[in-house]
Amino acid sequence: MFSIKILFLCILVPIVYGLTRKELVDFADKQYHKLINTLKTGVQYPAVGKTGSDHWETTPPVDNQWTAGFYPGVLWHLYNYTKSDEWKQLATTATDAMYNDQFNTWQHDIGFMIMGSYGNGYEFTKNPNYPKIIVNAANHFAKRFNHNVGCTKSWDTPNPNEFLVIVDNMMNLELLFEGWKHSGNKTLYDMAVSHTNVTIREHLRKDYSHFQIPNCDPFLMSKAKNTANVGDDDFMAPEAMTNEYNHLIDIYSLSLIGAQIFGFDKNDIIDGKYE
Ligand SMILES: *[C@@H]1O[C@H](CO)[C@@H](O)[C@H](O)[C@H]1NC(C)=O
Ligand SMILES: *[C@@H]1O[C@H](CO)[C@@H](O)[C@H](O)[C@H]1NC(C)=O
Ligand SMILES: *[C@@H]1O[C@H](CO)[C@@H](O)[C@H](O)[C@H]1NC(C)=O
């Protein structure tokens, strides 16, 4: 899990001096105590630190760019190694404040955010409330999957012919696999494997180094019969990108256009709030 890398970063220097695991965890424990004293847990999540300064730029728990899950992730790992109630309490608070991230569809790094927080939380406590949040987050992340491309989209861009998939997105696939494990929904598993297959094909060079951002064309790779390659995929029903759809995709698009005209939040329609 990615958050353990951050834990390793905190303890990289002492590793050089050959400390035992206990000494390393004690060091991380000490450093994180310094950090939590400068933050409001559940409100401020450290994002960017500067060498030689003890000031951290922070982000809020919900709707931030991508880093929020690392903080609860490290807290959960500290809890796992120390079994201290203090870390468990802090990790729980930092995790629970990220509840609304399960509904996030506007970015792909939701895997980092949910697996760092709820994923680690479930691994170390088996909290029975966490799996349905993981599954729900996976289903929201799955809305970024395009059947023609075979991948989840990384960044949204205004150009409908652009479908950016950065290699980093592989790190988010764990959310789909965990969503599958907790729900038995094989679609989530297939999406993760398909994304991996396309990544092998599109990102890897012959010498196994890789590109970061190939641009896949969602229409060029289509096997489906589209009326014409026009429109904006932000307004398309997901079925429109598969071989099976009917007139309901037009009603879907019409309601998104209506949302735009009448000032509703398009995401509320996509999430089915107005069913
Ligand atoms: C949890 O802590 C134990 C040691 O107490 C360690 O063996 C195990 O690898 C840790 N789990 C993870 C996932 O880091
Ligand atoms: C399985 O996952 C897909 C992708 O998120 C979703 O569209 C579908 O509704 C899910 N099926 C069930 C039975 O939850
Ligand atoms: C992924 O690739 C493997 C090996 O080529 C293939 O067996 C599998 O069907 C592919 N799965 C998907 C979902 O694309």
PDB file of C-alpha atoms and ligand atoms in Angstrom:
ATOM      1  CA  MET A   1       0.000   0.000   0.000  1.00  0.00           C
ATOM      2  CA  PHE A   2       1.296   3.457  -0.916  1.00  0.00           C
ATOM      3  CA  SER A   3       1.027   4.962   2.553  1.00  0.00           C
ATOM      4  CA  ILE A   4       3.649   2.588   3.819  1.00  0.00           C
ATOM      5  CA  LYS A   5       6.077   4.296   1.436  1.00  0.00           C
ATOM      6  CA  ILE A   6       5.506   7.549   3.287  1.00  0.00           C
ATOM      7  CA  LEU A   7       6.153   5.739   6.540  1.00  0.00           C
ATOM      8  CA  PHE A   8       9.367   4.438   5.023  1.00  0.00           C
ATOM      9  CA  LEU A   9      10.312   7.964   3.957  1.00  0.00           C
ATOM     10  CA  CYS A  10       9.932   9.128   7.552  1.00  0.00           C
ATOM     11  CA  ILE A  11      12.309   6.406   8.622  1.00  0.00           C
ATOM     12  CA  LEU A  12      14.696   6.329   5.663  1.00  0.00           C
ATOM     13  CA  VAL A  13      17.492   8.217   7.417  1.00  0.00           C
ATOM     14  CA  PRO A  14      17.712   5.916  10.444  1.00  0.00           C
ATOM     15  CA  ILE A  15      17.673   2.840   8.153  1.00  0.00           C
ATOM     16  CA  VAL A  16      21.043   3.978   6.872  1.00  0.00           C
ATOM     17  CA  TYR A  17      22.365   3.672  10.417  1.00  0.00           C
ATOM     18  CA  GLY A  18      21.076   0.106  10.748  1.00  0.00           C
ATOM     19  CA  LEU A  19      18.365   0.511  13.400  1.00  0.00           C
ATOM     20  CA  THR A  20      16.066  -2.338  14.433  1.00  0.00           C
ATOM     21  CA  ARG A  21      12.397  -2.364  13.447  1.00  0.00           C
ATOM     22  CA  LYS A  22      11.393  -1.295  16.937  1.00  0.00           C
ATOM     23  CA  GLU A  23      13.757   1.663  16.811  1.00  0.00           C
ATOM     24  CA  LEU A  24      12.406   2.625  13.381  1.00  0.00           C
ATOM     25  CA  VAL A  25       8.795   2.479  14.541  1.00  0.00           C
ATOM     26  CA  ASP A  26       9.715   4.474  17.683  1.00  0.00           C
ATOM     27  CA  PHE A  27      11.301   7.105  15.454  1.00  0.00           C
ATOM     28  CA  ALA A  28       8.215   7.301  13.185  1.00  0.00           C
ATOM     29  CA  ASP A  29       6.033   7.442  16.310  1.00  0.00           C
ATOM     30  CA  LYS A  30       8.079  10.402  17.619  1.00  0.00           C
ATOM     31  CA  GLN A  31       8.053  12.257  14.277  1.00  0.00           C
ATOM     32  CA  TYR A  32       4.308  11.752  13.847  1.00  0.00           C
ATOM     33  CA  HIS A  33       3.681  13.053  17.377  1.00  0.00           C
ATOM     34  CA  LYS A  34       5.441  16.247  16.310  1.00  0.00           C
ATOM     35  CA  LEU A  35       3.278  16.365  13.193  1.00  0.00           C
ATOM     36  CA  ILE A  36      -0.102  15.775  14.841  1.00  0.00           C
ATOM     37  CA  ASN A  37       0.604  18.589  17.298  1.00  0.00           C
ATOM     38  CA  THR A  38       0.623  21.012  14.366  1.00  0.00           C
ATOM     39  CA  LEU A  39      -2.599  19.646  12.775  1.00  0.00           C
ATOM     40  CA  LYS A  40      -6.266  19.284  13.531  1.00  0.00           C
ATOM     41  CA  THR A  41      -6.930  15.568  12.879  1.00  0.00           C
ATOM     42  CA  GLY A  42      -9.977  15.033  10.681  1.00  0.00           C
ATOM     43  CA  VAL A  43      -9.735  18.614   9.386  1.00  0.00           C
ATOM     44  CA  GLN A  44      -6.199  19.244   8.147  1.00  0.00           C
ATOM     45  CA  TYR A  45      -4.347  16.597   6.111  1.00  0.00           C
ATOM     46  CA  PRO A  46      -0.641  17.171   5.439  1.00  0.00           C
ATOM     47  CA  ALA A  47       0.062  17.516   1.710  1.00  0.00           C
ATOM     48  CA  VAL A  48       3.370  19.264   1.076  1.00  0.00           C
ATOM     49  CA  GLY A  49       6.261  19.691   3.509  1.00  0.00           C
ATOM     50  CA  LYS A  50       9.362  21.800   2.988  1.00  0.00           C
ATOM     51  CA  THR A  51      12.901  20.776   3.878  1.00  0.00           C
ATOM     52  CA  GLY A  52      14.169  22.684   6.893  1.00  0.00           C
ATOM     53  CA  SER A  53      10.697  23.821   7.959  1.00  0.00           C
ATOM     54  CA  ASP A  54       8.155  22.233  10.302  1.00  0.00           C
ATOM     55  CA  HIS A  55       5.281  23.848   8.407  1.00  0.00           C
ATOM     56  CA  TRP A  56       3.042  21.613   6.257  1.00  0.00           C
ATOM     57  CA  GLU A  57       0.663  22.730   3.577  1.00  0.00           C
ATOM     58  CA  THR A  58      -2.568  20.877   4.289  1.00  0.00           C
ATOM     59  CA  THR A  59      -5.677  19.812   2.371  1.00  0.00           C
ATOM     60  CA  PRO A  60      -9.222  19.128   3.573  1.00  0.00           C
ATOM     61  CA  PRO A  61     -10.353  15.466   3.884  1.00  0.00           C
ATOM     62  CA  VAL A  62     -12.938  15.616   1.093  1.00  0.00           C
ATOM     63  CA  ASP A  63     -12.658  16.789  -2.503  1.00  0.00           C
ATOM     64  CA  ASN A  64      -8.945  17.392  -2.346  1.00  0.00           C
ATOM     65  CA  GLN A  65      -6.575  16.559  -5.166  1.00  0.00           C
ATOM     66  CA  TRP A  66      -5.219  13.200  -4.031  1.00  0.00           C
ATOM     67  CA  THR A  67      -3.034  13.160  -0.929  1.00  0.00           C
ATOM     68  CA  ALA A  68      -5.521  12.997   1.967  1.00  0.00           C
ATOM     69  CA  GLY A  69      -5.484   9.186   2.363  1.00  0.00           C
ATOM     70  CA  PHE A  70      -1.754   9.054   3.124  1.00  0.00           C
ATOM     71  CA  TYR A  71      -2.221  10.678   6.541  1.00  0.00           C
ATOM     72  CA  PRO A  72      -4.757   8.187   7.933  1.00  0.00           C
ATOM     73  CA  GLY A  73      -2.720   5.479   6.161  1.00  0.00           C
ATOM     74  CA  VAL A  74       0.386   6.254   8.232  1.00  0.00           C
ATOM     75  CA  LEU A  75      -1.714   6.596  11.399  1.00  0.00           C
ATOM     76  CA  TRP A  76      -3.190   3.122  10.753  1.00  0.00           C
ATOM     77  CA  HIS A  77       0.270   1.629  10.211  1.00  0.00           C
ATOM     78  CA  LEU A  78       1.498   3.245  13.435  1.00  0.00           C
ATOM     79  CA  TYR A  79      -1.510   1.698  15.168  1.00  0.00           C
ATOM     80  CA  ASN A  80      -0.726  -1.700  13.653  1.00  0.00           C
ATOM     81  CA  TYR A  81       2.873  -1.597  14.853  1.00  0.00           C
ATOM     82  CA  THR A  82       2.272  -0.060  18.290  1.00  0.00           C
ATOM     83  CA  LYS A  83      -1.303  -1.252  19.065  1.00  0.00           C
ATOM     84  CA  SER A  84      -1.693   2.074  20.876  1.00  0.00           C
ATOM     85  CA  ASP A  85      -5.252   3.342  21.334  1.00  0.00           C
ATOM     86  CA  GLU A  86      -4.053   6.875  20.708  1.00  0.00           C
ATOM     87  CA  TRP A  87      -3.052   6.045  17.107  1.00  0.00           C
ATOM     88  CA  LYS A  88      -6.231   4.031  16.593  1.00  0.00           C
ATOM     89  CA  GLN A  89      -8.354   6.957  17.730  1.00  0.00           C
ATOM     90  CA  LEU A  90      -6.495   9.447  15.511  1.00  0.00           C
ATOM     91  CA  ALA A  91      -6.621   7.072  12.529  1.00  0.00           C
ATOM     92  CA  THR A  92     -10.358   6.494  13.028  1.00  0.00           C
ATOM     93  CA  THR A  93     -11.059  10.231  13.206  1.00  0.00           C
ATOM     94  CA  ALA A  94      -8.949  10.947  10.110  1.00  0.00           C
ATOM     95  CA  THR A  95     -10.641   8.060   8.240  1.00  0.00           C
ATOM     96  CA  ASP A  96     -14.232   8.843   9.205  1.00  0.00           C
ATOM     97  CA  ALA A  97     -13.853  12.462   8.070  1.00  0.00           C
ATOM     98  CA  MET A  98     -13.197  11.123   4.551  1.00  0.00           C
ATOM     99  CA  TYR A  99     -16.662   9.484   4.371  1.00  0.00           C
ATOM    100  CA  ASN A 100     -17.907  11.613   1.475  1.00  0.00           C
ATOM    101  CA  ASP A 101     -14.935  10.730  -0.715  1.00  0.00           C
ATOM    102  CA  GLN A 102     -16.734   7.439  -1.532  1.00  0.00           C
ATOM    103  CA  PHE A 103     -19.040   9.485  -3.824  1.00  0.00           C
ATOM    104  CA  ASN A 104     -16.176  11.099  -5.728  1.00  0.00           C
ATOM    105  CA  THR A 105     -16.313  10.658  -9.505  1.00  0.00           C
ATOM    106  CA  TRP A 106     -14.342  13.696 -10.634  1.00  0.00           C
ATOM    107  CA  GLN A 107     -10.863  12.255 -10.223  1.00  0.00           C
ATOM    108  CA  HIS A 108      -9.064   8.900 -10.406  1.00  0.00           C
ATOM    109  CA  ASP A 109      -6.900   9.079  -7.273  1.00  0.00           C
ATOM    110  CA  ILE A 110      -9.831   8.017  -5.182  1.00  0.00           C
ATOM    111  CA  GLY A 111      -8.001   4.679  -4.832  1.00  0.00           C
ATOM    112  CA  PHE A 112      -5.200   6.341  -2.873  1.00  0.00           C
ATOM    113  CA  MET A 113      -7.701   8.197  -0.723  1.00  0.00           C
ATOM    114  CA  ILE A 114     -10.006   5.299   0.118  1.00  0.00           C
ATOM    115  CA  MET A 115      -7.443   2.510   0.424  1.00  0.00           C
ATOM    116  CA  GLY A 116      -5.094   4.640   2.581  1.00  0.00           C
ATOM    117  CA  SER A 117      -7.932   5.407   4.990  1.00  0.00           C
ATOM    118  CA  TYR A 118     -10.751   2.807   4.860  1.00  0.00           C
ATOM    119  CA  GLY A 119      -8.609   0.070   3.267  1.00  0.00           C
ATOM    120  CA  ASN A 120      -5.966   0.156   6.001  1.00  0.00           C
ATOM    121  CA  GLY A 121      -8.643   0.724   8.629  1.00  0.00           C
ATOM    122  CA  TYR A 122     -10.398  -2.467   7.541  1.00  0.00           C
ATOM    123  CA  GLU A 123      -7.167  -4.431   7.308  1.00  0.00           C
ATOM    124  CA  PHE A 124      -6.164  -3.576  10.881  1.00  0.00           C
ATOM    125  CA  THR A 125      -9.531  -3.424  12.690  1.00  0.00           C
ATOM    126  CA  LYS A 126     -12.048  -5.361  10.538  1.00  0.00           C
ATOM    127  CA  ASN A 127     -14.495  -2.512  11.258  1.00  0.00           C
ATOM    128  CA  PRO A 128     -17.732  -3.900   9.728  1.00  0.00           C
ATOM    129  CA  ASN A 129     -18.805  -0.443   8.503  1.00  0.00           C
ATOM    130  CA  TYR A 130     -15.837  -0.029   6.180  1.00  0.00           C
ATOM    131  CA  PRO A 131     -16.397  -2.637   3.390  1.00  0.00           C
ATOM    132  CA  LYS A 132     -19.592  -1.048   2.064  1.00  0.00           C
ATOM    133  CA  ILE A 133     -17.778   2.303   1.838  1.00  0.00           C
ATOM    134  CA  ILE A 134     -14.941   0.631  -0.099  1.00  0.00           C
ATOM    135  CA  VAL A 135     -17.461  -1.028  -2.461  1.00  0.00           C
ATOM    136  CA  ASN A 136     -19.364   2.205  -2.962  1.00  0.00           C
ATOM    137  CA  ALA A 137     -16.125   4.083  -3.709  1.00  0.00           C
ATOM    138  CA  ALA A 138     -15.145   1.363  -6.215  1.00  0.00           C
ATOM    139  CA  ASN A 139     -18.512   1.731  -7.976  1.00  0.00           C
ATOM    140  CA  HIS A 140     -18.054   5.494  -8.191  1.00  0.00           C
ATOM    141  CA  PHE A 141     -14.500   5.082  -9.471  1.00  0.00           C
ATOM    142  CA  ALA A 142     -15.879   2.579 -12.029  1.00  0.00           C
ATOM    143  CA  LYS A 143     -17.870   5.419 -13.607  1.00  0.00           C
ATOM    144  CA  ARG A 144     -14.545   6.610 -15.006  1.00  0.00           C
ATOM    145  CA  PHE A 145     -14.154   3.322 -16.926  1.00  0.00           C
ATOM    146  CA  ASN A 146     -14.643   3.510 -20.702  1.00  0.00           C
ATOM    147  CA  HIS A 147     -15.490   0.196 -22.368  1.00  0.00           C
ATOM    148  CA  ASN A 148     -14.035   1.165 -25.734  1.00  0.00           C
ATOM    149  CA  VAL A 149     -10.697   2.163 -24.293  1.00  0.00           C
ATOM    150  CA  GLY A 150     -10.766  -0.539 -21.619  1.00  0.00           C
ATOM    151  CA  CYS A 151      -9.403   1.854 -18.991  1.00  0.00           C
ATOM    152  CA  THR A 152     -10.471   4.221 -16.251  1.00  0.00           C
ATOM    153  CA  LYS A 153      -9.811   7.825 -17.209  1.00  0.00           C
ATOM    154  CA  SER A 154      -7.178   9.727 -15.261  1.00  0.00           C
ATOM    155  CA  TRP A 155      -7.711  13.411 -15.903  1.00  0.00           C
ATOM    156  CA  ASP A 156     -10.780  15.059 -17.389  1.00  0.00           C
ATOM    157  CA  THR A 157      -9.971  17.447 -20.233  1.00  0.00           C
ATOM    158  CA  PRO A 158     -12.296  19.662 -22.292  1.00  0.00           C
ATOM    159  CA  ASN A 159     -11.460  17.779 -25.527  1.00  0.00           C
ATOM    160  CA  PRO A 160     -13.938  14.866 -25.948  1.00  0.00           C
ATOM    161  CA  ASN A 161     -11.482  12.977 -28.175  1.00  0.00           C
ATOM    162  CA  GLU A 162      -8.893  12.956 -25.459  1.00  0.00           C
ATOM    163  CA  PHE A 163      -8.780  10.096 -22.958  1.00  0.00           C
ATOM    164  CA  LEU A 164      -5.765  10.477 -20.718  1.00  0.00           C
ATOM    165  CA  VAL A 165      -4.560   7.449 -18.790  1.00  0.00           C
ATOM    166  CA  ILE A 166      -1.477   8.016 -16.699  1.00  0.00           C
ATOM    167  CA  VAL A 167       0.544   5.002 -15.612  1.00  0.00           C
ATOM    168  CA  ASP A 168       0.083   6.094 -11.973  1.00  0.00           C
ATOM    169  CA  ASN A 169      -3.554   5.049 -12.302  1.00  0.00           C
ATOM    170  CA  MET A 170      -2.407   1.447 -11.811  1.00  0.00           C
ATOM    171  CA  MET A 171      -2.057   2.380  -8.123  1.00  0.00           C
ATOM    172  CA  ASN A 172      -5.811   3.014  -7.959  1.00  0.00           C
ATOM    173  CA  LEU A 173      -6.802  -0.412  -9.276  1.00  0.00           C
ATOM    174  CA  GLU A 174      -6.490  -1.898  -5.803  1.00  0.00           C
ATOM    175  CA  LEU A 175      -9.776  -0.147  -4.990  1.00  0.00           C
ATOM    176  CA  LEU A 176     -11.535  -2.074  -7.797  1.00  0.00           C
ATOM    177  CA  PHE A 177     -10.057  -5.382  -6.627  1.00  0.00           C
ATOM    178  CA  GLU A 178     -11.035  -4.701  -3.001  1.00  0.00           C
ATOM    179  CA  GLY A 179     -14.513  -3.603  -4.144  1.00  0.00           C
ATOM    180  CA  TRP A 180     -14.808  -6.937  -5.971  1.00  0.00           C
ATOM    181  CA  LYS A 181     -13.589  -8.927  -2.940  1.00  0.00           C
ATOM    182  CA  HIS A 182     -16.103  -7.254  -0.608  1.00  0.00           C
ATOM    183  CA  SER A 183     -19.085  -7.402  -2.990  1.00  0.00           C
ATOM    184  CA  GLY A 184     -18.416 -10.310  -5.352  1.00  0.00           C
ATOM    185  CA  ASN A 185     -19.133  -7.944  -8.256  1.00  0.00           C
ATOM    186  CA  LYS A 186     -16.933  -9.394 -11.002  1.00  0.00           C
ATOM    187  CA  THR A 187     -17.395  -6.297 -13.199  1.00  0.00           C
ATOM    188  CA  LEU A 188     -15.058  -4.404 -10.852  1.00  0.00           C
ATOM    189  CA  TYR A 189     -12.435  -7.154 -11.157  1.00  0.00           C
ATOM    190  CA  ASP A 190     -12.741  -7.227 -14.967  1.00  0.00           C
ATOM    191  CA  MET A 191     -12.319  -3.451 -15.175  1.00  0.00           C
ATOM    192  CA  ALA A 192      -9.088  -3.609 -13.169  1.00  0.00           C
ATOM    193  CA  VAL A 193      -7.704  -6.449 -15.306  1.00  0.00           C
ATOM    194  CA  SER A 194      -8.731  -4.734 -18.530  1.00  0.00           C
ATOM    195  CA  HIS A 195      -7.056  -1.499 -17.383  1.00  0.00           C
ATOM    196  CA  THR A 196      -3.905  -3.512 -16.651  1.00  0.00           C
ATOM    197  CA  ASN A 197      -3.982  -5.224 -20.055  1.00  0.00           C
ATOM    198  CA  VAL A 198      -4.327  -1.911 -21.878  1.00  0.00           C
ATOM    199  CA  THR A 199      -1.567  -0.387 -19.752  1.00  0.00           C
ATOM    200  CA  ILE A 200       0.785  -3.215 -20.756  1.00  0.00           C
ATOM    201  CA  ARG A 201      -0.083  -2.601 -24.412  1.00  0.00           C
ATOM    202  CA  GLU A 202      -0.088   1.213 -24.472  1.00  0.00           C
ATOM    203  CA  HIS A 203       2.379   2.323 -21.801  1.00  0.00           C
ATOM    204  CA  LEU A 204       5.259  -0.125 -21.934  1.00  0.00           C
ATOM    205  CA  ARG A 205       8.200   0.377 -24.290  1.00  0.00           C
ATOM    206  CA  LYS A 206      10.159  -2.614 -25.599  1.00  0.00           C
ATOM    207  CA  ASP A 207      12.839  -2.156 -22.931  1.00  0.00           C
ATOM    208  CA  TYR A 208      10.105  -2.201 -20.199  1.00  0.00           C
ATOM    209  CA  SER A 209      10.499   1.479 -19.377  1.00  0.00           C
ATOM    210  CA  HIS A 210       7.197   3.295 -19.793  1.00  0.00           C
ATOM    211  CA  PHE A 211       5.384   6.408 -20.919  1.00  0.00           C
ATOM    212  CA  GLN A 212       3.538   8.354 -18.269  1.00  0.00           C
ATOM    213  CA  ILE A 213       0.596   9.678 -20.313  1.00  0.00           C
ATOM    214  CA  PRO A 214      -0.491   8.068 -23.587  1.00  0.00           C
ATOM    215  CA  ASN A 215      -3.666   9.591 -24.972  1.00  0.00           C
ATOM    216  CA  CYS A 216      -6.188   6.886 -25.925  1.00  0.00           C
ATOM    217  CA  ASP A 217      -8.904   7.906 -28.357  1.00  0.00           C
ATOM    218  CA  PRO A 218     -12.235   6.698 -26.931  1.00  0.00           C
ATOM    219  CA  PHE A 219     -13.930   6.669 -30.337  1.00  0.00           C
ATOM    220  CA  LEU A 220     -11.140   5.403 -32.585  1.00  0.00           C
ATOM    221  CA  MET A 221     -10.906   2.222 -30.530  1.00  0.00           C
ATOM    222  CA  SER A 222     -14.665   1.763 -30.562  1.00  0.00           C
ATOM    223  CA  LYS A 223     -16.269  -1.430 -31.824  1.00  0.00           C
ATOM    224  CA  ALA A 224     -19.685   0.174 -31.324  1.00  0.00           C
ATOM    225  CA  LYS A 225     -21.691   1.823 -34.069  1.00  0.00           C
ATOM    226  CA  ASN A 226     -22.001   5.491 -33.211  1.00  0.00           C
ATOM    227  CA  THR A 227     -24.266   7.732 -35.252  1.00  0.00           C
ATOM    228  CA  ALA A 228     -21.355  10.108 -35.574  1.00  0.00           C
ATOM    229  CA  ASN A 229     -18.253  10.944 -33.620  1.00  0.00           C
ATOM    230  CA  VAL A 230     -19.684  14.165 -32.266  1.00  0.00           C
ATOM    231  CA  GLY A 231     -20.681  15.386 -28.827  1.00  0.00           C
ATOM    232  CA  ASP A 232     -19.092  15.538 -25.443  1.00  0.00           C
ATOM    233  CA  ASP A 233     -18.539  12.354 -23.453  1.00  0.00           C
ATOM    234  CA  ASP A 234     -19.328  14.324 -20.286  1.00  0.00           C
ATOM    235  CA  PHE A 235     -22.939  14.246 -21.468  1.00  0.00           C
ATOM    236  CA  MET A 236     -22.989  10.657 -22.752  1.00  0.00           C
ATOM    237  CA  ALA A 237     -24.599   7.716 -20.988  1.00  0.00           C
ATOM    238  CA  PRO A 238     -21.959   5.092 -20.128  1.00  0.00           C
ATOM    239  CA  GLU A 239     -23.926   2.606 -22.303  1.00  0.00           C
ATOM    240  CA  ALA A 240     -23.348   4.833 -25.330  1.00  0.00           C
ATOM    241  CA  MET A 241     -19.757   3.658 -25.252  1.00  0.00           C
ATOM    242  CA  THR A 242     -20.699  -0.016 -25.421  1.00  0.00           C
ATOM    243  CA  ASN A 243     -22.401  -2.183 -28.020  1.00  0.00           C
ATOM    244  CA  GLU A 244     -25.667  -2.350 -26.108  1.00  0.00           C
ATOM    245  CA  TYR A 245     -27.877   0.689 -25.708  1.00  0.00           C
ATOM    246  CA  ASN A 246     -31.335   1.968 -26.544  1.00  0.00           C
ATOM    247  CA  HIS A 247     -33.254   5.260 -26.654  1.00  0.00           C
ATOM    248  CA  LEU A 248     -32.758   5.742 -22.893  1.00  0.00           C
ATOM    249  CA  ILE A 249     -29.250   7.068 -23.543  1.00  0.00           C
ATOM    250  CA  ASP A 250     -30.831  10.099 -25.241  1.00  0.00           C
ATOM    251  CA  ILE A 251     -33.045  10.748 -22.217  1.00  0.00           C
ATOM    252  CA  TYR A 252     -29.949  10.493 -20.014  1.00  0.00           C
ATOM    253  CA  SER A 253     -28.093  13.052 -22.134  1.00  0.00           C
ATOM    254  CA  LEU A 254     -31.138  15.307 -22.272  1.00  0.00           C
ATOM    255  CA  SER A 255     -31.392  15.342 -18.473  1.00  0.00           C
ATOM    256  CA  LEU A 256     -27.699  16.292 -18.186  1.00  0.00           C
ATOM    257  CA  ILE A 257     -28.234  19.126 -20.652  1.00  0.00           C
ATOM    258  CA  GLY A 258     -31.334  20.130 -18.639  1.00  0.00           C
ATOM    259  CA  ALA A 259     -29.218  20.146 -15.458  1.00  0.00           C
ATOM    260  CA  GLN A 260     -26.772  22.503 -17.164  1.00  0.00           C
ATOM    261  CA  ILE A 261     -29.544  24.844 -18.345  1.00  0.00           C
ATOM    262  CA  PHE A 262     -31.514  24.909 -15.077  1.00  0.00           C
ATOM    263  CA  GLY A 263     -28.512  25.090 -12.762  1.00  0.00           C
ATOM    264  CA  PHE A 264     -28.651  21.647 -11.089  1.00  0.00           C
ATOM    265  CA  ASP A 265     -25.478  19.775 -10.231  1.00  0.00           C
ATOM    266  CA  LYS A 266     -24.862  17.337 -13.109  1.00  0.00           C
ATOM    267  CA  ASN A 267     -23.217  14.872 -10.684  1.00  0.00           C
ATOM    268  CA  ASP A 268     -26.444  14.608  -8.682  1.00  0.00           C
ATOM    269  CA  ILE A 269     -28.194  13.381 -11.832  1.00  0.00           C
ATOM    270  CA  ILE A 270     -25.354  10.982 -12.664  1.00  0.00           C
ATOM    271  CA  ASP A 271     -25.487   9.656  -9.076  1.00  0.00           C
ATOM    272  CA  GLY A 272     -29.257   9.157  -9.438  1.00  0.00           C
ATOM    273  CA  LYS A 273     -30.288  11.622  -6.681  1.00  0.00           C
ATOM    274  CA  TYR A 274     -33.311  12.742  -8.682  1.00  0.00           C
ATOM    275  CA  GLU A 275     -34.598   9.314  -9.720  1.00  0.00           C
TER     276      GLU A 275
HETATM  277  C1  LIG B   1       1.301  -5.173  11.117  1.00  0.00           C
HETATM  278  O1  LIG B   1       2.218  -5.267  12.185  1.00  0.00           O
HETATM  279  C2  LIG B   1       2.892  -6.544  12.291  1.00  0.00           C
HETATM  280  C3  LIG B   1       3.841  -6.489  13.459  1.00  0.00           C
HETATM  281  O2  LIG B   1       3.182  -6.183  14.616  1.00  0.00           O
HETATM  282  C4  LIG B   1       3.677  -6.812  11.036  1.00  0.00           C
HETATM  283  O3  LIG B   1       4.239  -8.105  11.105  1.00  0.00           O
HETATM  284  C5  LIG B   1       2.768  -6.720   9.829  1.00  0.00           C
HETATM  285  O4  LIG B   1       3.538  -6.877   8.658  1.00  0.00           O
HETATM  286  C6  LIG B   1       2.050  -5.378   9.806  1.00  0.00           C
HETATM  287  N1  LIG B   1       1.105  -5.368   8.709  1.00  0.00           N
HETATM  288  C7  LIG B   1       1.231  -4.575   7.651  1.00  0.00           C
HETATM  289  C8  LIG B   1       0.230  -4.745   6.554  1.00  0.00           C
HETATM  290  O5  LIG B   1       2.107  -3.721   7.543  1.00  0.00           O
HETATM  291  C1  LIG B   2     -21.193  -4.005 -10.477  1.00  0.00           C
HETATM  292  O1  LIG B   2     -20.288  -2.954 -10.750  1.00  0.00           O
HETATM  293  C2  LIG B   2     -20.633  -2.157 -11.870  1.00  0.00           C
HETATM  294  C3  LIG B   2     -19.519  -1.148 -12.040  1.00  0.00           C
HETATM  295  O2  LIG B   2     -19.456  -0.298 -10.930  1.00  0.00           O
HETATM  296  C4  LIG B   2     -21.981  -1.504 -11.636  1.00  0.00           C
HETATM  297  O3  LIG B   2     -22.353  -0.771 -12.796  1.00  0.00           O
HETATM  298  C5  LIG B   2     -23.022  -2.557 -11.343  1.00  0.00           C
HETATM  299  O4  LIG B   2     -24.238  -1.920 -10.998  1.00  0.00           O
HETATM  300  C6  LIG B   2     -22.554  -3.419 -10.183  1.00  0.00           C
HETATM  301  N1  LIG B   2     -23.508  -4.507  -9.989  1.00  0.00           N
HETATM  302  C7  LIG B   2     -24.109  -4.731  -8.829  1.00  0.00           C
HETATM  303  C8  LIG B   2     -25.027  -5.920  -8.792  1.00  0.00           C
HETATM  304  O5  LIG B   2     -23.918  -4.031  -7.850  1.00  0.00           O
HETATM  305  C1  LIG B   3      -6.237  -9.616 -20.062  1.00  0.00           C
HETATM  306  O1  LIG B   3      -5.192 -10.300 -20.704  1.00  0.00           O
HETATM  307  C2  LIG B   3      -5.155 -11.693 -20.431  1.00  0.00           C
HETATM  308  C3  LIG B   3      -3.854 -12.262 -21.038  1.00  0.00           C
HETATM  309  O2  LIG B   3      -3.719 -11.868 -22.358  1.00  0.00           O
HETATM  310  C4  LIG B   3      -6.410 -12.330 -21.033  1.00  0.00           C
HETATM  311  O3  LIG B   3      -6.434 -13.717 -20.764  1.00  0.00           O
HETATM  312  C5  LIG B   3      -7.624 -11.699 -20.367  1.00  0.00           C
HETATM  313  O4  LIG B   3      -8.825 -12.179 -20.955  1.00  0.00           O
HETATM  314  C6  LIG B   3      -7.590 -10.181 -20.511  1.00  0.00           C
HETATM  315  N1  LIG B   3      -8.685  -9.685 -19.686  1.00  0.00           N
HETATM  316  C7  LIG B   3      -9.368  -8.566 -19.950  1.00  0.00           C
HETATM  317  C8  LIG B   3     -10.504  -8.229 -19.050  1.00  0.00           C
HETATM  318  O5  LIG B   3      -9.062  -7.814 -20.869  1.00  0.00           O
END
